[in-house]
Amino acid sequence: MRIRNGKIIKLKGLNNMNYSKKFGLASGAINKSLVSKDKKAKEKFLKAAKQFRDMADLYEEMASLYVAEETKENEDKLTMLIGKLMIALSEIDNIKSL
């Protein structure tokens, strides 16, 4: 079904395909107006993905320090990694709010 001049038009079979080919440009124009929003969303997802990869690396380092010997140096490294993790989480929160 399509709306044309305020009236609903029922289309059947091949006529539906032909009609879509003829008037598909209108829907294409609408989709083109959404392209800029899609690019912004893609950039947002890429930034978030990078942050999550960085967080995974931080967790991996934290896990290796967790099983390592308990020394002041390792505790300091662990504290630093936790700080970096908190910064990464706040950056993800900033990305969400964009």
PDB file of N, CA and C in Angstrom:
ATOM      1  N   MET A   1       0.836  -1.169   0.000  1.00  0.00           N
ATOM      2  CA  MET A   1       0.000   0.000   0.000  1.00  0.00           C
ATOM      3  C   MET A   1       0.884   1.236   0.000  1.00  0.00           C
ATOM      4  N   ARG A   2       0.445   2.222  -0.727  1.00  0.00           N
ATOM      5  CA  ARG A   2       1.131   3.510  -0.790  1.00  0.00           C
ATOM      6  C   ARG A   2       0.126   4.625  -0.603  1.00  0.00           C
ATOM      7  N   ILE A   3       0.597   5.751  -0.173  1.00  0.00           N
ATOM      8  CA  ILE A   3      -0.263   6.922  -0.066  1.00  0.00           C
ATOM      9  C   ILE A   3       0.137   7.875  -1.176  1.00  0.00           C
ATOM     10  N   ARG A   4      -0.850   8.255  -1.977  1.00  0.00           N
ATOM     11  CA  ARG A   4      -0.595   9.149  -3.100  1.00  0.00           C
ATOM     12  C   ARG A   4      -1.701  10.192  -3.122  1.00  0.00           C
ATOM     13  N   ASN A   5      -1.324  11.434  -3.059  1.00  0.00           N
ATOM     14  CA  ASN A   5      -2.282  12.542  -3.028  1.00  0.00           C
ATOM     15  C   ASN A   5      -3.309  12.365  -1.911  1.00  0.00           C
ATOM     16  N   GLY A   6      -2.860  11.865  -0.781  1.00  0.00           N
ATOM     17  CA  GLY A   6      -3.739  11.703   0.363  1.00  0.00           C
ATOM     18  C   GLY A   6      -4.631  10.487   0.307  1.00  0.00           C
ATOM     19  N   LYS A   7      -4.508   9.651  -0.742  1.00  0.00           N
ATOM     20  CA  LYS A   7      -5.341   8.456  -0.866  1.00  0.00           C
ATOM     21  C   LYS A   7      -4.459   7.218  -0.776  1.00  0.00           C
ATOM     22  N   ILE A   8      -4.990   6.178  -0.162  1.00  0.00           N
ATOM     23  CA  ILE A   8      -4.262   4.922  -0.047  1.00  0.00           C
ATOM     24  C   ILE A   8      -4.461   4.131  -1.328  1.00  0.00           C
ATOM     25  N   ILE A   9      -3.354   3.704  -1.928  1.00  0.00           N
ATOM     26  CA  ILE A   9      -3.392   2.935  -3.169  1.00  0.00           C
ATOM     27  C   ILE A   9      -2.921   1.524  -2.845  1.00  0.00           C
ATOM     28  N   LYS A  10      -3.729   0.528  -3.193  1.00  0.00           N
ATOM     29  CA  LYS A  10      -3.335  -0.858  -2.993  1.00  0.00           C
ATOM     30  C   LYS A  10      -2.636  -1.328  -4.256  1.00  0.00           C
ATOM     31  N   LEU A  11      -1.490  -1.943  -4.080  1.00  0.00           N
ATOM     32  CA  LEU A  11      -0.711  -2.438  -5.206  1.00  0.00           C
ATOM     33  C   LEU A  11      -0.583  -3.948  -5.085  1.00  0.00           C
ATOM     34  N   LYS A  12      -0.647  -4.641  -6.213  1.00  0.00           N
ATOM     35  CA  LYS A  12      -0.556  -6.094  -6.196  1.00  0.00           C
ATOM     36  C   LYS A  12       0.457  -6.555  -7.230  1.00  0.00           C
ATOM     37  N   GLY A  13       1.124  -7.664  -6.922  1.00  0.00           N
ATOM     38  CA  GLY A  13       1.990  -8.340  -7.875  1.00  0.00           C
ATOM     39  C   GLY A  13       3.085  -7.475  -8.459  1.00  0.00           C
ATOM     40  N   LEU A  14       3.247  -7.573  -9.793  1.00  0.00           N
ATOM     41  CA  LEU A  14       4.313  -6.854 -10.481  1.00  0.00           C
ATOM     42  C   LEU A  14       4.116  -5.348 -10.437  1.00  0.00           C
ATOM     43  N   ASN A  15       2.871  -4.921 -10.373  1.00  0.00           N
ATOM     44  CA  ASN A  15       2.638  -3.480 -10.289  1.00  0.00           C
ATOM     45  C   ASN A  15       3.330  -2.890  -9.069  1.00  0.00           C
ATOM     46  N   ASN A  16       3.379  -3.656  -8.010  1.00  0.00           N
ATOM     47  CA  ASN A  16       4.036  -3.203  -6.794  1.00  0.00           C
ATOM     48  C   ASN A  16       5.520  -2.968  -7.059  1.00  0.00           C
ATOM     49  N   MET A  17       6.171  -3.907  -7.777  1.00  0.00           N
ATOM     50  CA  MET A  17       7.594  -3.752  -8.093  1.00  0.00           C
ATOM     51  C   MET A  17       7.817  -2.548  -8.989  1.00  0.00           C
ATOM     52  N   ASN A  18       6.983  -2.405 -10.031  1.00  0.00           N
ATOM     53  CA  ASN A  18       7.146  -1.279 -10.943  1.00  0.00           C
ATOM     54  C   ASN A  18       6.933   0.044 -10.221  1.00  0.00           C
ATOM     55  N   TYR A  19       5.937   0.075  -9.376  1.00  0.00           N
ATOM     56  CA  TYR A  19       5.646   1.298  -8.629  1.00  0.00           C
ATOM     57  C   TYR A  19       6.829   1.652  -7.729  1.00  0.00           C
ATOM     58  N   SER A  20       7.397   0.625  -7.089  1.00  0.00           N
ATOM     59  CA  SER A  20       8.540   0.873  -6.209  1.00  0.00           C
ATOM     60  C   SER A  20       9.726   1.397  -6.994  1.00  0.00           C
ATOM     61  N   LYS A  21       9.934   0.855  -8.205  1.00  0.00           N
ATOM     62  CA  LYS A  21      11.048   1.335  -9.026  1.00  0.00           C
ATOM     63  C   LYS A  21      10.829   2.773  -9.453  1.00  0.00           C
ATOM     64  N   LYS A  22       9.596   3.110  -9.808  1.00  0.00           N
ATOM     65  CA  LYS A  22       9.313   4.475 -10.258  1.00  0.00           C
ATOM     66  C   LYS A  22       9.431   5.479  -9.125  1.00  0.00           C
ATOM     67  N   PHE A  23       8.854   5.139  -7.994  1.00  0.00           N
ATOM     68  CA  PHE A  23       8.741   6.107  -6.908  1.00  0.00           C
ATOM     69  C   PHE A  23       9.693   5.822  -5.755  1.00  0.00           C
ATOM     70  N   GLY A  24      10.619   4.905  -5.950  1.00  0.00           N
ATOM     71  CA  GLY A  24      11.586   4.584  -4.910  1.00  0.00           C
ATOM     72  C   GLY A  24      12.539   5.724  -4.619  1.00  0.00           C
ATOM     73  N   LEU A  25      12.655   6.667  -5.547  1.00  0.00           N
ATOM     74  CA  LEU A  25      13.562   7.793  -5.336  1.00  0.00           C
ATOM     75  C   LEU A  25      13.154   8.634  -4.142  1.00  0.00           C
ATOM     76  N   ALA A  26      11.875   8.716  -3.895  1.00  0.00           N
ATOM     77  CA  ALA A  26      11.418   9.511  -2.751  1.00  0.00           C
ATOM     78  C   ALA A  26      11.945   8.914  -1.456  1.00  0.00           C
ATOM     79  N   SER A  27      11.853   7.597  -1.320  1.00  0.00           N
ATOM     80  CA  SER A  27      12.370   6.981  -0.099  1.00  0.00           C
ATOM     81  C   SER A  27      13.887   7.073  -0.061  1.00  0.00           C
ATOM     82  N   GLY A  28      14.545   7.033  -1.230  1.00  0.00           N
ATOM     83  CA  GLY A  28      15.993   7.207  -1.286  1.00  0.00           C
ATOM     84  C   GLY A  28      16.415   8.577  -0.806  1.00  0.00           C
ATOM     85  N   ALA A  29      15.635   9.588  -1.152  1.00  0.00           N
ATOM     86  CA  ALA A  29      15.948  10.948  -0.709  1.00  0.00           C
ATOM     87  C   ALA A  29      15.840  11.058   0.803  1.00  0.00           C
ATOM     88  N   ILE A  30      14.865  10.383   1.361  1.00  0.00           N
ATOM     89  CA  ILE A  30      14.726  10.389   2.821  1.00  0.00           C
ATOM     90  C   ILE A  30      15.927   9.700   3.452  1.00  0.00           C
ATOM     91  N   ASN A  31      16.334   8.569   2.872  1.00  0.00           N
ATOM     92  CA  ASN A  31      17.477   7.845   3.418  1.00  0.00           C
ATOM     93  C   ASN A  31      18.753   8.666   3.325  1.00  0.00           C
ATOM     94  N   LYS A  32      18.907   9.449   2.256  1.00  0.00           N
ATOM     95  CA  LYS A  32      20.105  10.274   2.120  1.00  0.00           C
ATOM     96  C   LYS A  32      20.169  11.345   3.197  1.00  0.00           C
ATOM     97  N   SER A  33      19.017  11.821   3.640  1.00  0.00           N
ATOM     98  CA  SER A  33      19.030  12.831   4.695  1.00  0.00           C
ATOM     99  C   SER A  33      19.481  12.234   6.022  1.00  0.00           C
ATOM    100  N   LEU A  34      19.372  10.919   6.171  1.00  0.00           N
ATOM    101  CA  LEU A  34      19.791  10.265   7.407  1.00  0.00           C
ATOM    102  C   LEU A  34      21.255   9.857   7.396  1.00  0.00           C
ATOM    103  N   VAL A  35      21.936  10.026   6.260  1.00  0.00           N
ATOM    104  CA  VAL A  35      23.321   9.584   6.144  1.00  0.00           C
ATOM    105  C   VAL A  35      24.212  10.287   7.151  1.00  0.00           C
ATOM    106  N   SER A  36      24.043  11.590   7.326  1.00  0.00           N
ATOM    107  CA  SER A  36      24.906  12.305   8.260  1.00  0.00           C
ATOM    108  C   SER A  36      24.715  11.780   9.680  1.00  0.00           C
ATOM    109  N   LYS A  37      23.493  11.424  10.045  1.00  0.00           N
ATOM    110  CA  LYS A  37      23.254  10.851  11.366  1.00  0.00           C
ATOM    111  C   LYS A  37      23.933   9.494  11.482  1.00  0.00           C
ATOM    112  N   ASP A  38      23.904   8.702  10.397  1.00  0.00           N
ATOM    113  CA  ASP A  38      24.541   7.393  10.415  1.00  0.00           C
ATOM    114  C   ASP A  38      26.046   7.520  10.580  1.00  0.00           C
ATOM    115  N   LYS A  39      26.661   8.514   9.938  1.00  0.00           N
ATOM    116  CA  LYS A  39      28.101   8.714  10.074  1.00  0.00           C
ATOM    117  C   LYS A  39      28.454   9.066  11.508  1.00  0.00           C
ATOM    118  N   LYS A  40      27.638   9.912  12.128  1.00  0.00           N
ATOM    119  CA  LYS A  40      27.889  10.274  13.523  1.00  0.00           C
ATOM    120  C   LYS A  40      27.758   9.053  14.419  1.00  0.00           C
ATOM    121  N   ALA A  41      26.746   8.241  14.159  1.00  0.00           N
ATOM    122  CA  ALA A  41      26.547   7.034  14.965  1.00  0.00           C
ATOM    123  C   ALA A  41      27.708   6.068  14.777  1.00  0.00           C
ATOM    124  N   LYS A  42      28.179   5.946  13.530  1.00  0.00           N
ATOM    125  CA  LYS A  42      29.300   5.046  13.255  1.00  0.00           C
ATOM    126  C   LYS A  42      30.546   5.518  13.994  1.00  0.00           C
ATOM    127  N   GLU A  43      30.821   6.833  13.947  1.00  0.00           N
ATOM    128  CA  GLU A  43      31.977   7.374  14.658  1.00  0.00           C
ATOM    129  C   GLU A  43      31.852   7.129  16.157  1.00  0.00           C
ATOM    130  N   LYS A  44      30.651   7.287  16.660  1.00  0.00           N
ATOM    131  CA  LYS A  44      30.395   7.074  18.085  1.00  0.00           C
ATOM    132  C   LYS A  44      30.680   5.620  18.469  1.00  0.00           C
ATOM    133  N   PHE A  45      30.209   4.677  17.647  1.00  0.00           N
ATOM    134  CA  PHE A  45      30.447   3.265  17.930  1.00  0.00           C
ATOM    135  C   PHE A  45      31.924   2.910  17.821  1.00  0.00           C
ATOM    136  N   LEU A  46      32.620   3.504  16.848  1.00  0.00           N
ATOM    137  CA  LEU A  46      34.047   3.226  16.707  1.00  0.00           C
ATOM    138  C   LEU A  46      34.831   3.739  17.908  1.00  0.00           C
ATOM    139  N   LYS A  47      34.475   4.934  18.395  1.00  0.00           N
ATOM    140  CA  LYS A  47      35.142   5.468  19.588  1.00  0.00           C
ATOM    141  C   LYS A  47      34.883   4.569  20.789  1.00  0.00           C
ATOM    142  N   ALA A  48      33.636   4.145  20.942  1.00  0.00           N
ATOM    143  CA  ALA A  48      33.289   3.273  22.070  1.00  0.00           C
ATOM    144  C   ALA A  48      34.010   1.930  21.958  1.00  0.00           C
ATOM    145  N   ALA A  49      34.091   1.386  20.744  1.00  0.00           N
ATOM    146  CA  ALA A  49      34.773   0.108  20.545  1.00  0.00           C
ATOM    147  C   ALA A  49      36.246   0.220  20.928  1.00  0.00           C
ATOM    148  N   LYS A  50      36.870   1.334  20.557  1.00  0.00           N
ATOM    149  CA  LYS A  50      38.277   1.548  20.913  1.00  0.00           C
ATOM    150  C   LYS A  50      38.434   1.611  22.425  1.00  0.00           C
ATOM    151  N   GLN A  51      37.531   2.304  23.089  1.00  0.00           N
ATOM    152  CA  GLN A  51      37.601   2.402  24.547  1.00  0.00           C
ATOM    153  C   GLN A  51      37.434   1.024  25.196  1.00  0.00           C
ATOM    154  N   PHE A  52      36.529   0.213  24.663  1.00  0.00           N
ATOM    155  CA  PHE A  52      36.325  -1.115  25.237  1.00  0.00           C
ATOM    156  C   PHE A  52      37.545  -2.008  25.008  1.00  0.00           C
ATOM    157  N   ARG A  53      38.199  -1.867  23.847  1.00  0.00           N
ATOM    158  CA  ARG A  53      39.432  -2.630  23.612  1.00  0.00           C
ATOM    159  C   ARG A  53      40.514  -2.197  24.594  1.00  0.00           C
ATOM    160  N   ASP A  54      40.623  -0.886  24.812  1.00  0.00           N
ATOM    161  CA  ASP A  54      41.598  -0.379  25.780  1.00  0.00           C
ATOM    162  C   ASP A  54      41.294  -0.902  27.179  1.00  0.00           C
ATOM    163  N   MET A  55      40.013  -0.937  27.525  1.00  0.00           N
ATOM    164  CA  MET A  55      39.626  -1.456  28.838  1.00  0.00           C
ATOM    165  C   MET A  55      39.970  -2.943  28.963  1.00  0.00           C
ATOM    166  N   ALA A  56      39.795  -3.689  27.891  1.00  0.00           N
ATOM    167  CA  ALA A  56      40.137  -5.115  27.920  1.00  0.00           C
ATOM    168  C   ALA A  56      41.630  -5.289  28.171  1.00  0.00           C
ATOM    169  N   ASP A  57      42.441  -4.441  27.542  1.00  0.00           N
ATOM    170  CA  ASP A  57      43.885  -4.493  27.782  1.00  0.00           C
ATOM    171  C   ASP A  57      44.211  -4.175  29.238  1.00  0.00           C
ATOM    172  N   LEU A  58      43.521  -3.180  29.793  1.00  0.00           N
ATOM    173  CA  LEU A  58      43.743  -2.827  31.199  1.00  0.00           C
ATOM    174  C   LEU A  58      43.372  -3.991  32.119  1.00  0.00           C
ATOM    175  N   TYR A  59      42.246  -4.638  31.837  1.00  0.00           N
ATOM    176  CA  TYR A  59      41.838  -5.782  32.651  1.00  0.00           C
ATOM    177  C   TYR A  59      42.852  -6.918  32.551  1.00  0.00           C
ATOM    178  N   GLU A  60      43.403  -7.114  31.363  1.00  0.00           N
ATOM    179  CA  GLU A  60      44.399  -8.167  31.182  1.00  0.00           C
ATOM    180  C   GLU A  60      45.644  -7.875  32.026  1.00  0.00           C
ATOM    181  N   GLU A  61      46.097  -6.621  31.993  1.00  0.00           N
ATOM    182  CA  GLU A  61      47.249  -6.239  32.812  1.00  0.00           C
ATOM    183  C   GLU A  61      46.935  -6.390  34.299  1.00  0.00           C
ATOM    184  N   MET A  62      45.710  -6.013  34.683  1.00  0.00           N
ATOM    185  CA  MET A  62      45.315  -6.141  36.084  1.00  0.00           C
ATOM    186  C   MET A  62      45.305  -7.604  36.518  1.00  0.00           C
ATOM    187  N   ALA A  63      44.852  -8.484  35.641  1.00  0.00           N
ATOM    188  CA  ALA A  63      44.812  -9.910  35.968  1.00  0.00           C
ATOM    189  C   ALA A  63      46.219 -10.456  36.165  1.00  0.00           C
ATOM    190  N   SER A  64      47.151 -10.028  35.317  1.00  0.00           N
ATOM    191  CA  SER A  64      48.526 -10.512  35.471  1.00  0.00           C
ATOM    192  C   SER A  64      49.149  -9.992  36.767  1.00  0.00           C
ATOM    193  N   LEU A  65      48.799  -8.774  37.160  1.00  0.00           N
ATOM    194  CA  LEU A  65      49.314  -8.238  38.422  1.00  0.00           C
ATOM    195  C   LEU A  65      48.651  -8.904  39.627  1.00  0.00           C
ATOM    196  N   TYR A  66      47.423  -9.329  39.459  1.00  0.00           N
ATOM    197  CA  TYR A  66      46.695  -9.955  40.562  1.00  0.00           C
ATOM    198  C   TYR A  66      47.359 -11.267  40.979  1.00  0.00           C
ATOM    199  N   VAL A  67      47.831 -12.026  39.981  1.00  0.00           N
ATOM    200  CA  VAL A  67      48.477 -13.308  40.284  1.00  0.00           C
ATOM    201  C   VAL A  67      49.962 -13.140  40.567  1.00  0.00           C
ATOM    202  N   ALA A  68      50.496 -11.947  40.340  1.00  0.00           N
ATOM    203  CA  ALA A  68      51.920 -11.701  40.570  1.00  0.00           C
ATOM    204  C   ALA A  68      52.199 -11.543  42.062  1.00  0.00           C
ATOM    205  N   GLU A  69      53.453 -11.475  42.338  1.00  0.00           N
ATOM    206  CA  GLU A  69      53.909 -11.313  43.721  1.00  0.00           C
ATOM    207  C   GLU A  69      53.408  -9.990  44.300  1.00  0.00           C
ATOM    208  N   GLU A  70      53.043 -10.005  45.573  1.00  0.00           N
ATOM    209  CA  GLU A  70      52.549  -8.789  46.217  1.00  0.00           C
ATOM    210  C   GLU A  70      53.731  -7.919  46.638  1.00  0.00           C
ATOM    211  N   THR A  71      53.986  -6.909  45.829  1.00  0.00           N
ATOM    212  CA  THR A  71      55.035  -5.947  46.166  1.00  0.00           C
ATOM    213  C   THR A  71      54.436  -4.557  46.093  1.00  0.00           C
ATOM    214  N   LYS A  72      55.140  -3.611  46.652  1.00  0.00           N
ATOM    215  CA  LYS A  72      54.676  -2.225  46.618  1.00  0.00           C
ATOM    216  C   LYS A  72      54.584  -1.746  45.168  1.00  0.00           C
ATOM    217  N   GLU A  73      55.543  -2.130  44.351  1.00  0.00           N
ATOM    218  CA  GLU A  73      55.556  -1.731  42.935  1.00  0.00           C
ATOM    219  C   GLU A  73      54.329  -2.276  42.203  1.00  0.00           C
ATOM    220  N   ASN A  74      53.999  -3.536  42.427  1.00  0.00           N
ATOM    221  CA  ASN A  74      52.829  -4.136  41.773  1.00  0.00           C
ATOM    222  C   ASN A  74      51.532  -3.509  42.273  1.00  0.00           C
ATOM    223  N   GLU A  75      51.472  -3.187  43.556  1.00  0.00           N
ATOM    224  CA  GLU A  75      50.287  -2.515  44.090  1.00  0.00           C
ATOM    225  C   GLU A  75      50.118  -1.132  43.467  1.00  0.00           C
ATOM    226  N   ASP A  76      51.231  -0.427  43.271  1.00  0.00           N
ATOM    227  CA  ASP A  76      51.174   0.893  42.630  1.00  0.00           C
ATOM    228  C   ASP A  76      50.707   0.777  41.178  1.00  0.00           C
ATOM    229  N   LYS A  77      51.224  -0.239  40.474  1.00  0.00           N
ATOM    230  CA  LYS A  77      50.798  -0.457  39.089  1.00  0.00           C
ATOM    231  C   LYS A  77      49.303  -0.777  39.033  1.00  0.00           C
ATOM    232  N   LEU A  78      48.854  -1.606  39.965  1.00  0.00           N
ATOM    233  CA  LEU A  78      47.443  -1.972  40.007  1.00  0.00           C
ATOM    234  C   LEU A  78      46.568  -0.749  40.270  1.00  0.00           C
ATOM    235  N   THR A  79      47.010   0.108  41.172  1.00  0.00           N
ATOM    236  CA  THR A  79      46.282   1.346  41.459  1.00  0.00           C
ATOM    237  C   THR A  79      46.230   2.241  40.224  1.00  0.00           C
ATOM    238  N   MET A  80      47.352   2.330  39.511  1.00  0.00           N
ATOM    239  CA  MET A  80      47.401   3.135  38.289  1.00  0.00           C
ATOM    240  C   MET A  80      46.441   2.572  37.235  1.00  0.00           C
ATOM    241  N   LEU A  81      46.410   1.250  37.092  1.00  0.00           N
ATOM    242  CA  LEU A  81      45.520   0.624  36.111  1.00  0.00           C
ATOM    243  C   LEU A  81      44.054   0.850  36.470  1.00  0.00           C
ATOM    244  N   ILE A  82      43.740   0.811  37.747  1.00  0.00           N
ATOM    245  CA  ILE A  82      42.361   1.081  38.176  1.00  0.00           C
ATOM    246  C   ILE A  82      41.988   2.519  37.838  1.00  0.00           C
ATOM    247  N   GLY A  83      42.923   3.445  38.031  1.00  0.00           N
ATOM    248  CA  GLY A  83      42.682   4.845  37.660  1.00  0.00           C
ATOM    249  C   GLY A  83      42.442   4.994  36.170  1.00  0.00           C
ATOM    250  N   LYS A  84      43.268   4.314  35.368  1.00  0.00           N
ATOM    251  CA  LYS A  84      43.087   4.360  33.913  1.00  0.00           C
ATOM    252  C   LYS A  84      41.735   3.773  33.519  1.00  0.00           C
ATOM    253  N   LEU A  85      41.335   2.722  34.216  1.00  0.00           N
ATOM    254  CA  LEU A  85      40.042   2.097  33.940  1.00  0.00           C
ATOM    255  C   LEU A  85      38.899   3.064  34.235  1.00  0.00           C
ATOM    256  N   MET A  86      39.004   3.789  35.316  1.00  0.00           N
ATOM    257  CA  MET A  86      37.972   4.778  35.660  1.00  0.00           C
ATOM    258  C   MET A  86      37.912   5.894  34.615  1.00  0.00           C
ATOM    259  N   ILE A  87      39.066   6.317  34.125  1.00  0.00           N
ATOM    260  CA  ILE A  87      39.099   7.342  33.071  1.00  0.00           C
ATOM    261  C   ILE A  87      38.436   6.807  31.806  1.00  0.00           C
ATOM    262  N   ALA A  88      38.743   5.556  31.449  1.00  0.00           N
ATOM    263  CA  ALA A  88      38.136   4.951  30.253  1.00  0.00           C
ATOM    264  C   ALA A  88      36.621   4.858  30.402  1.00  0.00           C
ATOM    265  N   LEU A  89      36.154   4.506  31.593  1.00  0.00           N
ATOM    266  CA  LEU A  89      34.707   4.431  31.826  1.00  0.00           C
ATOM    267  C   LEU A  89      34.049   5.802  31.697  1.00  0.00           C
ATOM    268  N   SER A  90      34.710   6.841  32.191  1.00  0.00           N
ATOM    269  CA  SER A  90      34.132   8.183  32.069  1.00  0.00           C
ATOM    270  C   SER A  90      34.122   8.638  30.614  1.00  0.00           C
ATOM    271  N   GLU A  91      35.133   8.237  29.830  1.00  0.00           N
ATOM    272  CA  GLU A  91      35.146   8.579  28.404  1.00  0.00           C
ATOM    273  C   GLU A  91      34.011   7.872  27.667  1.00  0.00           C
ATOM    274  N   ILE A  92      33.726   6.637  28.041  1.00  0.00           N
ATOM    275  CA  ILE A  92      32.594   5.922  27.435  1.00  0.00           C
ATOM    276  C   ILE A  92      31.294   6.618  27.802  1.00  0.00           C
ATOM    277  N   ASP A  93      31.189   7.070  29.032  1.00  0.00           N
ATOM    278  CA  ASP A  93      29.997   7.805  29.458  1.00  0.00           C
ATOM    279  C   ASP A  93      29.851   9.094  28.653  1.00  0.00           C
ATOM    280  N   ASN A  94      30.971   9.768  28.365  1.00  0.00           N
ATOM    281  CA  ASN A  94      30.932  10.976  27.530  1.00  0.00           C
ATOM    282  C   ASN A  94      30.496  10.645  26.108  1.00  0.00           C
ATOM    283  N   ILE A  95      30.955   9.525  25.580  1.00  0.00           N
ATOM    284  CA  ILE A  95      30.561   9.112  24.227  1.00  0.00           C
ATOM    285  C   ILE A  95      29.060   8.843  24.186  1.00  0.00           C
ATOM    286  N   LYS A  96      28.529   8.219  25.233  1.00  0.00           N
ATOM    287  CA  LYS A  96      27.092   7.936  25.288  1.00  0.00           C
ATOM    288  C   LYS A  96      26.269   9.211  25.237  1.00  0.00           C
ATOM    289  N   SER A  97      26.781  10.271  25.850  1.00  0.00           N
ATOM    290  CA  SER A  97      26.003  11.510  25.925  1.00  0.00           C
ATOM    291  C   SER A  97      26.111  12.364  24.665  1.00  0.00           C
ATOM    292  N   LEU A  98      26.959  11.976  23.705  1.00  0.00           N
ATOM    293  CA  LEU A  98      27.084  12.759  22.462  1.00  0.00           C
ATOM    294  C   LEU A  98      25.853  12.644  21.607  1.00  0.00           C
TER     295      LEU A  98
END
